[in-house]
Coordinates of C-alpha atoms in Angstrom, one line a residue:
M229 CA -154.9 125.1 16.2
R230 CA -158.7 125.7 16.7
T231 CA -161.0 123.5 19.0
A232 CA -164.5 123.6 20.0
R233 CA -165.1 126.3 22.6
R234 CA -167.5 123.1 24.4
A235 CA -163.9 121.4 24.7
A236 CA -161.9 124.5 26.2
E237 CA -164.8 124.9 28.7
I238 CA -165.1 121.4 30.1
E239 CA -163.0 121.8 33.3
P240 CA -160.1 119.0 33.9
F241 CA -160.5 116.3 36.6
E242 CA -158.6 116.9 40.2
V243 CA -158.7 112.9 40.7
M244 CA -156.1 112.8 37.5
D245 CA -153.8 115.0 39.2
V246 CA -154.5 113.0 42.5
L247 CA -153.6 109.7 40.7
S248 CA -150.7 110.9 38.1
R249 CA -149.1 111.9 41.9
A250 CA -149.7 108.9 43.7
Q251 CA -148.1 107.1 41.0
A252 CA -144.9 108.9 41.2
L253 CA -145.1 108.3 44.9
E254 CA -145.1 104.8 44.0
R255 CA -142.2 105.0 41.2
A256 CA -140.1 106.8 43.8
G257 CA -141.1 104.3 46.0
R258 CA -143.6 105.0 48.6
R259 CA -146.7 102.8 49.6
V260 CA -150.0 104.5 48.1
V261 CA -153.6 103.4 49.6
H262 CA -155.9 104.5 46.6
M263 CA -159.2 105.7 47.6
E264 CA -159.2 108.2 44.6
I265 CA -160.9 105.8 41.9
G266 CA -164.5 104.6 41.2
E267 CA -163.5 101.0 40.4
P268 CA -164.2 98.0 42.1
D269 CA -161.1 96.2 43.3
F270 CA -162.9 93.1 42.1
T271 CA -162.8 91.3 38.6
A272 CA -165.5 89.8 36.8
P273 CA -166.8 86.3 38.3
A274 CA -165.2 83.5 36.9
P275 CA -168.6 82.3 34.8
V276 CA -168.1 85.7 33.3
V277 CA -164.4 85.7 32.2
E278 CA -164.8 81.8 30.8
A279 CA -167.8 83.0 28.8
G280 CA -165.6 86.1 27.4
I281 CA -162.7 83.6 26.6
R282 CA -165.1 81.1 25.1
A283 CA -166.6 84.1 22.9
L284 CA -163.5 84.9 22.1
R285 CA -162.2 81.3 20.9
D286 CA -165.3 80.9 18.5
G287 CA -164.8 84.1 17.1
R288 CA -167.6 85.6 18.5
T289 CA -166.0 88.9 18.3
A290 CA -168.2 90.8 15.0
Y291 CA -170.4 93.7 15.3
T292 CA -173.6 92.5 17.2
A293 CA -177.0 94.7 16.6
T294 CA -177.3 98.2 17.2
L295 CA -179.3 97.2 20.4
G296 CA -177.3 94.4 21.1
L297 CA -177.8 90.5 22.1
A298 CA -181.0 89.3 22.1
S299 CA -180.0 87.1 24.7
L300 CA -178.2 89.5 27.0
R301 CA -181.4 91.8 26.4
E302 CA -183.2 88.9 27.3
A303 CA -181.1 88.3 30.1
I304 CA -181.6 92.0 31.6
A305 CA -185.0 91.6 31.3
G306 CA -185.2 88.3 33.3
H307 CA -182.6 90.0 36.3
Y308 CA -185.5 92.7 36.1
E309 CA -188.2 90.1 36.9
K310 CA -186.6 88.0 39.6
R311 CA -184.7 91.1 41.8
F312 CA -187.5 93.5 41.4
G313 CA -191.0 92.3 40.2
A314 CA -190.6 94.8 37.1
R315 CA -191.9 93.1 33.6
V316 CA -189.5 94.9 31.1
S317 CA -189.5 94.0 27.8
P318 CA -186.5 93.1 26.5
D319 CA -187.3 95.2 23.5
R320 CA -187.3 98.2 25.6
I321 CA -183.5 97.3 26.4
A322 CA -180.5 99.1 25.0
I323 CA -176.9 97.9 25.4
T324 CA -174.4 100.3 25.2
S325 CA -170.8 101.1 25.2
G326 CA -170.6 101.2 29.3
A327 CA -173.2 103.9 31.3
S328 CA -171.1 107.0 29.8
G329 CA -172.4 105.4 25.8
G330 CA -176.1 105.0 27.3
L331 CA -175.4 108.6 28.7
L332 CA -173.6 110.3 25.8
T333 CA -176.5 109.0 23.6
V334 CA -179.7 109.5 25.7
S335 CA -178.5 112.9 26.0
A336 CA -178.2 113.2 22.1
L337 CA -182.0 111.9 22.0
Y338 CA -183.7 114.0 24.4
V339 CA -181.4 117.7 24.5
D340 CA -182.0 120.2 21.5
A341 CA -179.9 123.7 22.1
G342 CA -181.0 125.3 24.7
D343 CA -182.7 122.7 26.2
E344 CA -182.6 122.7 30.2
I345 CA -181.4 119.7 32.4
L346 CA -182.3 119.9 35.9
V347 CA -179.0 118.4 37.5
P348 CA -178.0 117.9 41.2
D349 CA -174.5 119.5 42.7
P350 CA -172.9 117.8 43.8
G351 CA -173.2 115.0 41.3
Y352 CA -171.3 113.1 38.9
P353 CA -169.5 115.7 36.4
G354 CA -170.2 113.8 33.4
Y355 CA -174.1 114.8 33.7
R356 CA -173.4 118.9 33.0
H357 CA -171.0 117.9 30.2
F358 CA -173.2 115.7 28.1
V359 CA -176.0 118.3 28.5
R360 CA -173.2 121.0 27.3
A361 CA -172.3 118.8 24.0
F362 CA -175.5 118.8 22.7
E363 CA -175.6 122.7 23.2
G364 CA -178.0 122.3 26.1
V365 CA -177.8 123.8 29.4
A366 CA -177.7 121.6 32.9
K367 CA -179.1 123.9 35.1
I368 CA -177.9 123.2 39.1
L369 CA -180.2 121.6 41.4
P370 CA -178.0 122.7 44.6
V371 CA -178.6 119.9 47.3
S372 CA -177.6 119.5 50.3
A373 CA -176.8 116.7 53.5
K374 CA -180.9 118.3 54.9
S375 CA -182.1 115.8 51.5
D376 CA -179.0 113.3 51.7
F377 CA -177.7 115.2 48.8
Q378 CA -180.7 114.5 47.0
P379 CA -183.1 116.7 45.0
T380 CA -186.7 116.8 46.3
L381 CA -189.7 117.7 44.4
E382 CA -189.8 121.2 46.1
M383 CA -186.4 121.6 44.7
V384 CA -187.5 120.5 41.1
R385 CA -191.3 122.4 40.9
A386 CA -188.8 125.8 42.2
A387 CA -186.7 125.5 39.3
W388 CA -188.3 124.1 36.6
G389 CA -189.0 127.0 34.1
P390 CA -189.7 127.7 30.3
H391 CA -186.9 125.9 29.2
T392 CA -186.3 122.8 31.0
K393 CA -186.7 119.8 29.4
G394 CA -186.1 117.1 32.0
M395 CA -183.6 116.0 35.3
L396 CA -180.5 113.5 35.4
L397 CA -179.7 112.2 39.0
G398 CA -178.4 109.5 40.0
S399 CA -179.3 107.1 43.0
P400 CA -176.9 105.7 44.5
S401 CA -175.1 109.3 44.1
N402 CA -171.5 110.0 43.3
P403 CA -169.9 111.5 45.4
T404 CA -172.0 111.0 48.6
G405 CA -173.2 107.1 48.7
T406 CA -176.5 108.1 49.0
L407 CA -180.0 106.8 47.7
I408 CA -183.4 109.0 46.7
A409 CA -186.7 108.1 48.8
A410 CA -188.7 105.7 46.1
E411 CA -192.0 107.7 47.5
E412 CA -189.8 111.2 46.5
L413 CA -188.8 110.1 43.4
R414 CA -192.4 108.9 42.3
A415 CA -193.3 112.4 42.8
I416 CA -191.0 114.2 41.1
A417 CA -191.8 111.8 38.1
D418 CA -195.2 113.0 38.4
F419 CA -194.1 116.9 38.7
I420 CA -192.3 115.9 35.5
A421 CA -194.9 114.1 33.5
G422 CA -197.5 116.7 34.1
R423 CA -195.1 119.0 32.3
G424 CA -193.9 116.6 29.6
G425 CA -190.6 116.7 30.6
V426 CA -188.1 113.3 31.0
L427 CA -186.3 112.0 33.8
L428 CA -183.0 110.2 32.7
V429 CA -182.3 107.7 36.5
D430 CA -178.2 106.3 36.3
E431 CA -179.0 103.3 38.3
I432 CA -175.2 102.6 37.6
Y433 CA -174.7 101.7 41.2
Q434 CA -178.1 100.3 41.8
G435 CA -177.0 96.3 43.0
L436 CA -174.9 97.6 46.0
V437 CA -177.0 99.4 48.3
Y438 CA -176.5 98.7 52.3
G439 CA -179.2 98.2 54.8
M440 CA -182.0 97.7 52.0
E441 CA -183.5 95.1 48.9
P442 CA -181.9 97.7 45.8
W443 CA -184.6 98.7 43.5
T444 CA -185.9 100.6 40.4
A445 CA -187.2 103.4 38.9
F446 CA -189.0 101.4 36.3
G447 CA -192.5 102.0 36.2
L448 CA -192.6 105.0 37.0
P449 CA -195.0 107.7 35.7
G450 CA -194.2 109.7 32.3
E451 CA -191.3 109.6 30.5
V452 CA -188.7 107.9 32.4
V453 CA -185.3 106.8 30.9
L454 CA -182.9 104.3 33.1
I455 CA -179.6 104.0 32.5
N456 CA -177.3 100.9 34.5
S457 CA -174.1 99.5 33.8
F458 CA -172.2 96.5 34.4
S459 CA -168.9 98.4 35.7
K460 CA -169.7 98.8 39.2
Y461 CA -172.0 95.9 40.9
F462 CA -170.8 93.3 38.1
C463 CA -167.3 94.2 38.6
M464 CA -166.7 94.5 35.0
T465 CA -165.3 98.5 34.4
G466 CA -162.9 97.5 31.6
W467 CA -165.7 95.4 29.7
R468 CA -167.3 98.8 28.2
L469 CA -171.0 98.0 28.8
G470 CA -174.2 99.1 30.3
W471 CA -177.9 99.3 28.9
V472 CA -180.3 101.4 29.1
V473 CA -184.0 100.9 29.8
L474 CA -186.1 103.5 27.0
P475 CA -190.0 104.0 26.4
Q476 CA -190.9 101.9 23.6
D477 CA -191.8 104.6 21.2
A478 CA -188.0 106.3 22.2
L479 CA -186.1 102.9 21.1
R480 CA -185.8 103.9 17.7
G481 CA -184.2 107.6 17.7
F482 CA -181.9 105.7 20.2
E483 CA -180.7 102.8 17.7
K484 CA -180.2 104.8 14.9
L485 CA -178.3 107.6 17.0
A486 CA -176.7 105.1 18.2
Q487 CA -175.4 103.3 15.2
H488 CA -173.8 107.0 14.0
L489 CA -172.0 107.2 17.9
F490 CA -171.1 103.6 18.6
I491 CA -172.3 100.8 16.1
S492 CA -172.5 98.2 18.5
A493 CA -171.4 97.9 21.9
P494 CA -168.1 95.1 22.4
A495 CA -169.7 91.8 21.1
A496 CA -167.0 89.6 23.7
A497 CA -168.3 91.9 26.2
Q498 CA -172.0 90.6 25.7
H499 CA -171.5 86.9 25.1
A500 CA -169.8 87.1 28.3
A501 CA -172.2 90.0 30.5
V502 CA -175.0 86.9 29.7
S503 CA -173.2 84.6 32.3
A504 CA -173.2 88.0 35.1
F505 CA -176.9 86.7 36.0
E506 CA -177.1 82.9 36.3
P507 CA -176.8 82.0 39.9
E508 CA -173.3 81.5 40.5
S509 CA -172.3 84.9 39.8
L510 CA -174.9 86.3 41.4
S511 CA -174.1 84.5 44.7
V512 CA -170.1 86.0 44.1
L513 CA -171.9 89.5 43.4
E514 CA -173.8 89.7 46.5
Q515 CA -171.2 88.4 48.5
R516 CA -169.1 91.4 47.2
R517 CA -172.0 93.6 48.0
S518 CA -171.5 92.5 51.8
E519 CA -168.0 93.2 51.9
F520 CA -168.5 96.6 50.8
A521 CA -171.3 96.9 53.1
R522 CA -168.4 96.0 55.7
R523 CA -166.2 98.1 54.5
R524 CA -168.3 101.4 54.2
D525 CA -169.4 99.9 58.6
F526 CA -165.6 99.9 59.3
L527 CA -164.8 103.5 57.5
V528 CA -167.5 105.7 58.1
P529 CA -166.3 105.6 62.3
A530 CA -162.5 105.5 61.3
L531 CA -162.9 108.9 59.5
K532 CA -164.9 110.5 61.9
K533 CA -162.5 109.2 64.8
A534 CA -160.0 110.9 62.7
G535 CA -162.4 115.1 62.9
L536 CA -163.6 114.4 59.8
S537 CA -168.0 115.2 59.7
I538 CA -170.3 112.8 57.4
P539 CA -173.4 115.1 57.1
A540 CA -175.2 111.9 55.2
E541 CA -173.9 108.6 55.7
P542 CA -173.5 106.5 52.6
H543 CA -176.0 103.5 52.1
G544 CA -175.2 102.8 48.7
A545 CA -172.3 102.8 45.8
F546 CA -168.7 102.9 47.8
Y547 CA -167.6 106.1 48.9
V548 CA -168.1 108.1 51.7
Y549 CA -168.3 112.0 50.9
A550 CA -166.1 113.8 54.0
D551 CA -166.5 117.4 54.9
C552 CA -162.7 117.9 55.8
G553 CA -163.4 121.6 57.6
G554 CA -161.8 123.6 55.0
D555 CA -159.9 123.6 52.1
A556 CA -160.5 120.0 50.4
R557 CA -157.8 120.2 47.6
R558 CA -154.9 121.3 50.1
Y559 CA -156.1 118.2 52.5
A560 CA -156.4 115.8 49.8
R561 CA -153.1 116.9 48.8
E562 CA -151.0 116.8 51.9
L563 CA -153.0 113.8 52.9
L564 CA -151.6 112.3 49.6
E565 CA -147.7 113.7 50.5
R566 CA -147.3 113.1 54.5
E567 CA -149.5 109.9 54.2
A568 CA -149.4 108.7 51.2
V569 CA -153.3 108.3 50.9
A570 CA -155.2 108.9 47.8
A571 CA -159.1 111.0 47.9
T572 CA -160.5 112.9 45.5
P573 CA -161.3 116.9 46.6
G574 CA -165.2 117.5 46.2
V575 CA -164.6 120.3 44.0
D576 CA -164.8 117.3 40.8
F577 CA -168.2 117.0 41.8
G578 CA -169.6 120.2 41.1
A579 CA -169.3 124.1 42.9
N580 CA -172.7 123.9 45.7
G581 CA -169.9 124.1 49.2
T582 CA -167.8 120.6 47.7
E583 CA -164.8 122.9 48.4
R584 CA -164.8 121.3 51.9
F585 CA -165.2 118.1 50.7
V586 CA -163.3 114.4 50.4
R587 CA -164.7 111.3 48.5
F588 CA -163.1 108.5 49.7
A589 CA -163.8 105.5 47.9
Y590 CA -163.6 101.7 49.9
T591 CA -162.5 99.9 47.0
R592 CA -159.8 98.2 48.7
S593 CA -159.4 95.5 51.0
M594 CA -160.2 95.7 54.8
E595 CA -156.0 95.3 55.2
D596 CA -155.6 98.7 53.1
L597 CA -158.8 100.8 54.6
E598 CA -157.5 99.2 58.3
E599 CA -153.9 100.8 57.4
A600 CA -155.1 104.3 55.8
A601 CA -157.4 104.8 58.8
E602 CA -153.9 104.4 60.7
R603 CA -152.7 107.4 58.3
I604 CA -155.9 109.6 58.3
A605 CA -155.9 109.5 62.1
R606 CA -151.7 110.2 62.5
F607 CA -152.7 113.0 60.0
A608 CA -155.1 114.6 61.8
R609 CA -153.1 114.5 64.9

């Protein structure tokens, strides 16, 4: 059987092997603390669930317009103004099938064969694969703890070449949980704008920021595209719903591509998501943000006490990116087998020193995290 060459070149996720083995241990009767998967342990707020039920009962399940329900696009625009003081026209917002659907369509829109897109390493692995899917080149930006695992203007300037089309980054970042400084991103945006490039900013973890108020890259100079989702802050992973904020003149091209790639995002999920911006829902989500902060504040010192190094402390998302001091694959495998704690080896997120790092997701209850901390400390002895 012949398959496309690009499919053969995609490396498998180590985390899926970890998950599979963890599930096998559970079937054998062991209690596993799952810290490998980046999915909130909370479900959608009650008003969202009720709105989804109403949509199903009322039969509002047909295709919507490709760019999404007008009511949802307006609700998102209102959220930008209330939360960030940013006036975003609803016409510039496209609803997508998750952030993945947004990244896929944005890649189709901007990447031609041979185009280079700068991608930080370590970083979310999907970035480089989306670029590769459209025969582009994901040009790696090796980032380190010195810059909080985020790119700097100097890095971008040094890496920019004749075939470079733009840059794709996440802030807060997966796997590190770090944020790029707003002034640094503005300087990068200025640089890219001066070269006619595009800046793609993944803000999927935007609402999950601790010790400071969340902010958005909207309004930066040049061709800037924002990708966001209802999966993380809004706790709606399986609803498969996201959005993209595009320059006005890019919207029609995006719409035509989306018509062919996914037609429209799930209708019932869109009707439900309008309720995510109601005061009752936002109050619940902010309480959960506080709970994630409490978990982070517990886990970071607990991991350090167990002998792990955290060279750049997280201020967003729900991950701790920890240096285990050796072979991360072996560390994760033995931690799972001996203490039934599942974590993700850093090699899933690139090749830039990732073989020493392990990502721990604090998407579990405090009771689970306390138990995990005890097990990790015992493993370290």
